[in-house]
Amino acid sequence: MAFLRNLLATIVGLIIFNVIGFALLVGIVAAFSKEDAPQIKNNTVLYFPMSGVMEEKAVDDPFLEAFGNLPKVHSLLDNISAINKAKDDDRIKGIYIEPRYLTGGYASFQEIRDALIDFKESGKFVYAYGEYISESDYYIASVADSLFINPTGAIEFNGLDINVTFYKGMFDKLDIKPEIFRVGEFKSYVEPYIRKNLSKENRLQYTELLSNIYNQYLKNTSSIVGKSSDELEEISNRMKVSLPQDAVDYGLVHKVGYKDELKSVMKKRLGISEKKKLKLMKLRKYNQAISSEKEYSKNRVAVIVAEGNIVMGGDEGIIGDTYAKEIRKARENDKVKAIVLRVNSGGGSMTASDIIWRELMLTKGKKPIIASMSTVAASGGYYIAMPADTIIAQPNTITGSIGIFGMWFNFGEFLENKIGITHDVVKTGEHSDIYTLTRPLRDSERAIIQRGVNEGYETFTQKAADARGMTQDQLKQYAGGRVWSGEQALENGLIDQLGGFNDAINLAVDAAGIEDNYSISYYPKEKPFFEEFIEKMSSRVSKLVFGQEVNPLVKQIEELKQLQGLQARMPGDIEIH
C-alpha cells in the first residue's frame, strides 16, 4: 500500500512539475514575444558573430532564445538587408565580425562578402577578430580593414574539397539491394548506394566544379589582400600558413593580437576613450530595429523563399502544393507588382517541382518574375526557376543537374537472412506488387519503370529548352544530370546573368516600374510566435533524440524516406569544405 501511495505521489509530483515547467516556458516565450524593438544609438558598431548556420530567411528561433547553447541560425537575406541599410545610417559607424566556423554555401558567403565591400564604400570600417578561422570564414573576413588573429589561434588556407560518403559496403553486408533508374551519366545522386567510390563522370564534374569555385575564391581574395591568384594558390598548395604569424607574414592577416587590442583600435577610430564601452549591436537586433522604423509602400515585391528539399508533403522543405498556393497569393494580390523567386535547393520530387513550375507559368506575363539562385539551385531547384523572365546566379552557385532518377530498396534478403522475416503475396495481376520492398524486380518491370524515367527526362529537358530558347538537342548537351557553377551556367546559356539577391530585387522593381517606391514582402509568411516556438521545440528535440543534428547517416535515411516518385535531385549533398 505504501508503495502504491508513493508511486501515486511521484506521478502527481511529475505532473505538477511539468505543468509548472510548461507555464514557466510559456512565460519565457511570452516575455520574448513582447520584447520591444531595440533602439539604435549614435556611434554604434554592428556586431556579426559568424557562428552557427546560415539560412536564407530564418525567423528568430524562440527555442534558441530560451536555450542558447544550440547552434545559431542566421538569416542571410535579413543580414544583407541590415548591412545595406547600415551603409546610409549615420548612427552606424562600422561593422565588427568574429569568424567562428559559420556553416553555409559559398554563394551565401559571396552575398555577405559583397554587401560588406559595398558597405565600406561609405567610408565606414569593417574590423574582424578570429581565433580559429576556417577557409570559408576567411572568404568573408578577408574584406576587413583590419583582421586580427589570436596568438594561439589558427587559420585554414589550404584549398577546398568535396568528401562523398558511400553506403554500398554497408548494404552488401546487410543484404539490401538498391533498385536504380536514371537518365544521364552525370545523375550521380544514386552512386553512394551502388558504388564504393566516384565514377569517372562524377569525378570529372566535381573536379571542374570545385576548380571553378576555388578559382573564384582566389581571384576575389586576391583583389582584397593585394596578392595575385597565383601567389595565393602557391601559399595554399604548399600550406605555408599553419601558424598565426605565418598568416601575417604572407599578408592574409593584418596582425596577431587579442580581441581587446582590436577593440582598442575601434575605440580610437570612433574617437572614444579607452575606458568607455563600445556600443555593439548584433545584426539581428539592428534588423529588428530598422524593421520597426521602415515605411511600407503599397507597391510590393513578393520574395518567395524556396529553401530545402522539394517534397510532396510534410512540414519541412518546399512543399509543392503549399508553394503553389503562395505563388497564387502573390499573383492575385494587386499590391504585389513583381515576384522574386529565391531558390536554395538541390531539388527533390519531380511532381512537386512541376506543380510549382505550373503555378509560375500561370503567373508569367502577368507580373515580372526574377529567379535568384543562392548556394544551390539544381535539378528540381533549376526546374522551378525555369519560368522566370530572368535567372540570376552567383558565380559560385551550384546549378544545372538537369536529369531525374527513381530509386528504392529491396529489403527481402535482409529481412530473411538477418532477421528471419519472410513474405508471400496474393495478387490479381502480373505486376500488382511491382513496388514491393521485399523482392527483386523482374526485367519487364524494370523496363516499365525506366520508360517512366525516360519520359520524365524528356519532359524536363523540353521545358528547359523552351525556357532557354534552345532546341532540346542543344539543351541536352548541358543536361544528363551534370552540375555547373553559376559562371559555367552563364557560358552554357542556362542562366541570364551573374549577381546576387540585391541585383534580383533591382531587376524586379525596374521591370515593374516601381523604383524608389516599394517594400518587400516575404512568402511564406512567418507563423505566430508561439506556434513557431512549439514547432521548433518539437523538431529540435526530435533531431537531438534521433541524432539528425550530429549523425549524417541518420539524416541520409530521413531524406530517403522522402523519395516518392521520380526525383529531380542534384548528385548528393555537395558540401564544399
Short mmCIF file of C-alpha atoms in Angstrom, two decimals, residues 227-568:
data_model
loop_
_atom_site.label_atom_id
_atom_site.label_comp_id
_atom_site.label_asym_id
_atom_site.label_seq_id
_atom_site.Cartn_x
_atom_site.Cartn_y
_atom_site.Cartn_z
CA LYS A 227 48.47 39.30 -53.89
CA SER A 228 48.00 37.60 -57.23
CA SER A 229 45.84 34.49 -57.57
CA ASP A 230 48.97 32.52 -58.43
CA GLU A 231 50.70 33.66 -55.24
CA LEU A 232 47.69 32.70 -53.14
CA GLU A 233 47.45 29.34 -54.85
CA GLU A 234 51.11 28.69 -54.08
CA ILE A 235 50.54 29.55 -50.41
CA SER A 236 47.53 27.26 -50.35
CA ASN A 237 49.04 24.30 -52.23
CA ARG A 238 52.12 24.18 -50.04
CA MET A 239 50.11 25.03 -46.90
CA LYS A 240 52.61 27.70 -46.00
CA VAL A 241 50.22 29.18 -43.43
CA SER A 242 49.95 26.94 -40.38
CA LEU A 243 50.66 29.40 -37.56
CA PRO A 244 49.10 32.82 -36.83
CA GLN A 245 52.34 34.64 -37.59
CA ASP A 246 52.53 32.86 -40.95
CA ALA A 247 49.22 34.45 -41.88
CA VAL A 248 50.66 37.89 -41.12
CA ASP A 249 53.94 37.19 -42.92
CA TYR A 250 52.12 36.12 -46.09
CA GLY A 251 49.71 39.06 -45.96
CA LEU A 252 46.50 37.16 -45.21
CA VAL A 253 46.01 38.73 -41.77
CA HIS A 254 46.93 42.20 -40.57
CA LYS A 255 48.05 41.42 -37.04
CA VAL A 256 48.46 38.74 -34.42
CA GLY A 257 46.65 40.10 -31.39
CA TYR A 258 43.89 39.79 -28.85
CA LYS A 259 40.25 40.83 -29.04
CA ASP A 260 40.72 43.67 -26.54
CA GLU A 261 43.54 45.06 -28.69
CA LEU A 262 41.30 45.19 -31.75
CA LYS A 263 38.55 46.81 -29.69
CA SER A 264 41.06 49.46 -28.67
CA VAL A 265 41.71 50.12 -32.36
CA MET A 266 37.97 50.51 -32.91
CA LYS A 267 37.64 52.91 -29.98
CA LYS A 268 40.44 55.04 -31.36
CA ARG A 269 38.75 55.05 -34.77
CA LEU A 270 35.48 56.12 -33.13
CA GLY A 271 37.17 58.81 -31.05
CA ILE A 272 36.08 57.44 -27.67
CA SER A 273 38.19 56.90 -24.57
CA GLU A 274 39.66 53.53 -23.72
CA LYS A 275 37.55 53.41 -20.55
CA LYS A 276 34.24 53.57 -22.42
CA LYS A 277 32.46 50.51 -23.77
CA LEU A 278 31.83 50.04 -27.43
CA LYS A 279 28.21 50.33 -28.48
CA LEU A 280 27.87 46.97 -30.18
CA MET A 281 24.57 45.84 -31.71
CA LYS A 282 24.07 42.44 -33.31
CA LEU A 283 22.94 42.42 -36.92
CA ARG A 284 19.77 40.61 -35.88
CA LYS A 285 18.87 43.29 -33.35
CA TYR A 286 19.63 46.04 -35.83
CA ASN A 287 17.38 44.40 -38.38
CA GLN A 288 14.57 44.31 -35.81
CA ALA A 289 15.10 47.99 -35.11
CA ILE A 290 15.06 49.15 -38.72
CA SER A 291 12.07 46.93 -39.45
CA SER A 292 10.07 48.87 -36.85
CA GLU A 293 11.18 52.18 -38.41
CA LYS A 294 10.58 51.50 -42.09
CA GLU A 295 7.59 52.74 -44.02
CA TYR A 296 5.56 50.36 -46.12
CA SER A 297 4.66 51.17 -49.70
CA LYS A 298 1.51 50.00 -51.42
CA ASN A 299 3.81 48.60 -54.11
CA ARG A 300 5.21 45.24 -53.07
CA VAL A 301 7.89 42.92 -54.35
CA ALA A 302 6.97 39.40 -53.26
CA VAL A 303 10.05 37.37 -52.37
CA ILE A 304 9.17 33.68 -52.36
CA VAL A 305 11.89 31.88 -50.43
CA ALA A 306 12.24 28.28 -51.62
CA GLU A 307 14.84 26.55 -49.44
CA GLY A 308 15.32 22.85 -48.76
CA ASN A 309 14.21 19.64 -50.42
CA ILE A 310 11.26 19.81 -52.82
CA VAL A 311 8.64 17.40 -51.48
CA MET A 312 5.01 16.44 -51.94
CA GLY A 313 4.06 16.72 -48.28
CA GLY A 314 5.26 17.01 -44.70
CA ASP A 315 6.07 20.01 -42.54
CA GLU A 316 9.55 20.93 -43.81
CA GLY A 317 11.08 21.87 -47.13
CA ILE A 318 9.50 23.18 -50.33
CA ILE A 319 6.08 21.51 -50.37
CA GLY A 320 4.61 21.51 -53.89
CA ASP A 321 1.00 22.47 -53.13
CA THR A 322 1.98 24.89 -50.37
CA TYR A 323 4.36 26.85 -52.58
CA ALA A 324 1.93 26.82 -55.49
CA LYS A 325 -0.57 28.43 -53.13
CA GLU A 326 1.96 31.08 -52.07
CA ILE A 327 2.71 31.92 -55.70
CA ARG A 328 -1.02 32.15 -56.41
CA LYS A 329 -1.45 34.53 -53.45
CA ALA A 330 1.29 36.79 -54.83
CA ARG A 331 -0.23 36.69 -58.32
CA GLU A 332 -3.71 37.58 -57.10
CA ASN A 333 -2.55 40.32 -54.71
CA ASP A 334 -2.92 43.65 -56.53
CA LYS A 335 -0.31 45.24 -54.26
CA VAL A 336 2.33 42.79 -55.49
CA LYS A 337 3.90 44.26 -58.61
CA ALA A 338 6.75 41.77 -59.12
CA ILE A 339 7.96 38.40 -57.82
CA VAL A 340 11.46 37.29 -56.88
CA LEU A 341 11.82 33.53 -56.50
CA ARG A 342 14.78 32.95 -54.21
CA VAL A 343 15.96 29.35 -54.65
CA ASN A 344 18.31 27.41 -52.40
CA SER A 345 17.52 23.79 -53.21
CA GLY A 346 19.14 20.71 -54.68
CA GLY A 347 15.73 19.52 -55.83
CA GLY A 348 13.53 16.60 -54.90
CA SER A 349 10.19 15.34 -56.15
CA MET A 350 9.66 15.96 -59.87
CA THR A 351 5.89 16.11 -59.38
CA ALA A 352 6.17 18.73 -56.63
CA SER A 353 8.62 20.69 -58.80
CA ASP A 354 6.20 20.53 -61.70
CA ILE A 355 3.30 21.78 -59.53
CA ILE A 356 5.37 24.85 -58.61
CA TRP A 357 6.52 25.27 -62.23
CA ARG A 358 2.90 25.27 -63.41
CA GLU A 359 1.85 27.99 -60.96
CA LEU A 360 4.77 30.16 -62.04
CA MET A 361 3.86 29.62 -65.70
CA LEU A 362 0.32 30.83 -64.90
CA THR A 363 1.91 33.94 -63.37
CA LYS A 364 4.38 34.56 -66.19
CA GLY A 365 3.36 37.54 -68.30
CA LYS A 366 1.06 38.91 -65.60
CA LYS A 367 3.83 40.07 -63.27
CA PRO A 368 7.62 40.16 -63.67
CA ILE A 369 9.32 37.06 -62.25
CA ILE A 370 13.01 37.07 -61.37
CA ALA A 371 14.74 33.91 -60.14
CA SER A 372 17.61 34.49 -57.73
CA MET A 373 19.78 31.42 -57.17
CA SER A 374 21.59 31.09 -53.86
CA THR A 375 24.12 28.41 -52.87
CA VAL A 376 22.39 25.72 -54.90
CA ALA A 377 19.55 25.74 -57.42
CA ALA A 378 20.00 22.40 -59.13
CA SER A 379 17.80 19.69 -60.61
CA GLY A 380 14.35 20.40 -59.13
CA GLY A 381 15.75 23.72 -57.90
CA TYR A 382 16.58 24.57 -61.51
CA TYR A 383 13.20 23.22 -62.66
CA ILE A 384 11.21 25.70 -60.56
CA ALA A 385 13.44 28.60 -61.68
CA MET A 386 12.87 27.95 -65.39
CA PRO A 387 9.66 30.03 -65.82
CA ALA A 388 11.36 33.23 -64.62
CA ASP A 389 11.80 36.15 -67.03
CA THR A 390 15.40 36.42 -65.81
CA ILE A 391 17.54 33.92 -63.90
CA ILE A 392 20.39 35.31 -61.79
CA ALA A 393 23.05 33.24 -60.02
CA GLN A 394 26.27 33.88 -58.19
CA PRO A 395 29.45 32.76 -59.99
CA ASN A 396 29.84 30.05 -57.31
CA THR A 397 26.20 28.93 -57.24
CA ILE A 398 25.77 25.20 -57.91
CA THR A 399 23.11 24.76 -60.59
CA GLY A 400 22.08 22.63 -63.57
CA SER A 401 21.84 18.89 -62.81
CA ILE A 402 19.05 18.60 -65.39
CA GLY A 403 18.05 14.98 -65.04
CA ILE A 404 15.91 12.60 -62.99
CA PHE A 405 16.07 9.22 -61.31
CA GLY A 406 13.97 6.71 -59.43
CA MET A 407 15.22 4.60 -56.54
CA TRP A 408 14.06 2.29 -53.81
CA PHE A 409 15.44 -0.74 -51.99
CA ASN A 410 14.75 -4.46 -51.91
CA PHE A 411 14.84 -5.49 -48.24
CA GLY A 412 13.75 -9.11 -48.87
CA GLU A 413 17.12 -10.81 -48.29
CA PHE A 414 17.91 -8.54 -45.36
CA LEU A 415 14.64 -9.41 -43.63
CA GLU A 416 15.00 -13.13 -44.26
CA ASN A 417 18.74 -13.63 -43.76
CA LYS A 418 19.32 -11.18 -40.90
CA ILE A 419 16.02 -11.21 -39.03
CA GLY A 420 14.14 -14.28 -40.23
CA ILE A 421 11.12 -12.50 -41.67
CA THR A 422 9.65 -13.81 -44.92
CA HIS A 423 6.82 -12.64 -47.18
CA ASP A 424 4.31 -14.14 -49.56
CA VAL A 425 1.71 -12.47 -51.77
CA VAL A 426 -1.68 -12.95 -53.41
CA LYS A 427 -2.35 -10.64 -56.37
CA THR A 428 -4.79 -10.05 -59.21
CA GLY A 429 -2.31 -9.07 -61.91
CA GLU A 430 1.20 -9.91 -63.02
CA HIS A 431 2.57 -6.58 -61.79
CA SER A 432 0.21 -5.83 -58.88
CA ASP A 433 3.14 -5.94 -56.45
CA ILE A 434 5.65 -4.13 -58.67
CA TYR A 435 6.56 -1.60 -55.98
CA THR A 436 7.08 -4.10 -53.18
CA LEU A 437 10.17 -3.74 -51.00
CA THR A 438 10.64 -7.44 -50.36
CA ARG A 439 11.61 -8.94 -53.73
CA PRO A 440 13.77 -8.05 -56.74
CA LEU A 441 12.14 -6.54 -59.82
CA ARG A 442 11.69 -8.57 -62.97
CA ASP A 443 13.28 -7.32 -66.19
CA SER A 444 9.86 -6.49 -67.61
CA GLU A 445 9.10 -4.38 -64.54
CA ARG A 446 12.40 -2.57 -64.77
CA ALA A 447 11.55 -1.73 -68.39
CA ILE A 448 8.19 -0.27 -67.31
CA ILE A 449 9.79 1.94 -64.66
CA GLN A 450 12.69 3.00 -66.88
CA ARG A 451 10.16 4.06 -69.52
CA GLY A 452 8.61 6.44 -66.98
CA VAL A 453 12.04 7.82 -66.04
CA ASN A 454 12.91 8.36 -69.72
CA GLU A 455 9.62 10.17 -70.28
CA GLY A 456 10.26 12.37 -67.25
CA TYR A 457 13.70 13.27 -68.59
CA GLU A 458 12.21 14.23 -71.96
CA THR A 459 9.66 16.44 -70.18
CA PHE A 460 12.34 18.15 -68.08
CA THR A 461 14.72 18.79 -70.97
CA GLN A 462 11.96 20.02 -73.31
CA LYS A 463 10.68 22.50 -70.74
CA ALA A 464 14.24 23.65 -70.04
CA ALA A 465 14.92 24.03 -73.76
CA ASP A 466 11.74 26.08 -74.24
CA ALA A 467 12.67 28.30 -71.30
CA ARG A 468 16.22 28.91 -72.54
CA GLY A 469 15.39 29.40 -76.22
CA MET A 470 17.25 26.27 -77.33
CA THR A 471 16.34 23.13 -79.17
CA GLN A 472 16.02 20.07 -76.97
CA ASP A 473 19.16 18.57 -78.52
CA GLN A 474 21.11 21.75 -77.74
CA LEU A 475 19.86 21.74 -74.16
CA LYS A 476 20.77 18.09 -73.67
CA GLN A 477 24.45 18.96 -74.18
CA TYR A 478 24.29 20.61 -70.74
CA ALA A 479 21.88 18.13 -69.15
CA GLY A 480 22.47 14.47 -68.31
CA GLY A 481 22.37 15.37 -64.62
CA ARG A 482 25.59 17.39 -64.75
CA VAL A 483 26.10 20.19 -62.23
CA TRP A 484 27.64 23.52 -63.18
CA SER A 485 28.84 26.59 -61.33
CA GLY A 486 26.94 29.79 -61.98
CA GLU A 487 29.82 31.01 -64.10
CA GLN A 488 29.69 27.86 -66.22
CA ALA A 489 25.89 28.02 -66.41
CA LEU A 490 26.09 31.53 -67.85
CA GLU A 491 28.53 30.36 -70.53
CA ASN A 492 26.20 27.45 -71.34
CA GLY A 493 23.09 29.62 -71.55
CA LEU A 494 21.36 28.07 -68.54
CA ILE A 495 21.08 31.41 -66.71
CA ASP A 496 20.87 35.04 -67.84
CA GLN A 497 23.34 36.91 -65.66
CA LEU A 498 25.60 36.78 -62.61
CA GLY A 499 24.62 38.57 -59.45
CA GLY A 500 23.01 38.34 -56.04
CA PHE A 501 19.75 38.99 -54.27
CA ASN A 502 20.08 42.77 -54.46
CA ASP A 503 20.51 42.54 -58.24
CA ALA A 504 17.36 40.42 -58.46
CA ILE A 505 15.36 42.97 -56.47
CA ASN A 506 16.64 45.82 -58.65
CA LEU A 507 15.66 43.94 -61.80
CA ALA A 508 12.21 43.23 -60.38
CA VAL A 509 11.47 46.84 -59.45
CA ASP A 510 12.78 48.08 -62.80
CA ALA A 511 10.58 45.60 -64.67
CA ALA A 512 7.56 46.65 -62.58
CA GLY A 513 8.33 50.37 -62.87
CA ILE A 514 8.22 50.97 -59.12
CA GLU A 515 11.70 52.37 -58.47
CA ASP A 516 12.10 54.22 -55.12
CA ASN A 517 8.54 53.33 -54.11
CA TYR A 518 8.28 49.74 -52.96
CA SER A 519 8.57 47.42 -49.99
CA ILE A 520 9.44 43.73 -49.80
CA SER A 521 7.06 41.03 -48.58
CA TYR A 522 8.35 37.54 -47.88
CA TYR A 523 6.43 34.37 -48.64
CA PRO A 524 5.55 32.03 -46.95
CA LYS A 525 4.50 34.35 -44.13
CA GLU A 526 6.04 33.93 -40.72
CA LYS A 527 3.95 31.93 -38.26
CA PRO A 528 2.73 33.34 -34.94
CA PHE A 529 5.46 33.35 -32.31
CA PHE A 530 4.00 30.66 -30.01
CA GLU A 531 3.18 28.32 -32.90
CA GLU A 532 6.71 28.76 -34.20
CA PHE A 533 8.09 28.02 -30.73
CA ILE A 534 6.17 24.75 -30.33
CA GLU A 535 7.12 23.55 -33.82
CA LYS A 536 10.79 24.46 -33.38
CA MET A 537 10.95 22.82 -29.98
CA SER A 538 9.33 19.62 -31.24
CA SER A 539 11.57 19.49 -34.31
CA ARG A 540 14.82 20.15 -32.46
CA VAL A 541 14.07 17.71 -29.65
CA SER A 542 13.27 15.06 -32.26
CA LYS A 543 16.51 15.73 -34.12
CA LEU A 544 18.57 15.65 -30.95
CA VAL A 545 16.90 12.43 -29.75
CA PHE A 546 17.30 10.60 -33.05
CA GLY A 547 20.67 12.06 -33.90
CA GLN A 548 19.93 14.02 -37.10
CA GLU A 549 21.83 17.01 -35.69
CA VAL A 550 25.09 15.07 -35.50
CA ASN A 551 24.70 11.84 -37.48
CA PRO A 552 24.86 12.27 -41.27
CA LEU A 553 23.74 8.66 -41.82
CA VAL A 554 20.52 9.24 -39.89
CA LYS A 555 19.98 12.43 -41.88
CA GLN A 556 20.52 10.50 -45.11
CA ILE A 557 17.96 7.88 -44.07
CA GLU A 558 15.45 10.63 -43.30
CA GLU A 559 15.95 12.03 -46.80
CA LEU A 560 15.48 8.60 -48.37
CA LYS A 561 12.02 8.47 -46.81
CA GLN A 562 11.06 11.45 -48.99
CA LEU A 563 11.94 9.70 -52.28
CA GLN A 564 8.39 9.34 -53.58
CA GLY A 565 8.03 9.04 -57.34
CA LEU A 566 10.55 10.39 -59.83
CA GLN A 567 13.26 12.56 -58.34
CA ALA A 568 14.89 15.66 -59.78
#
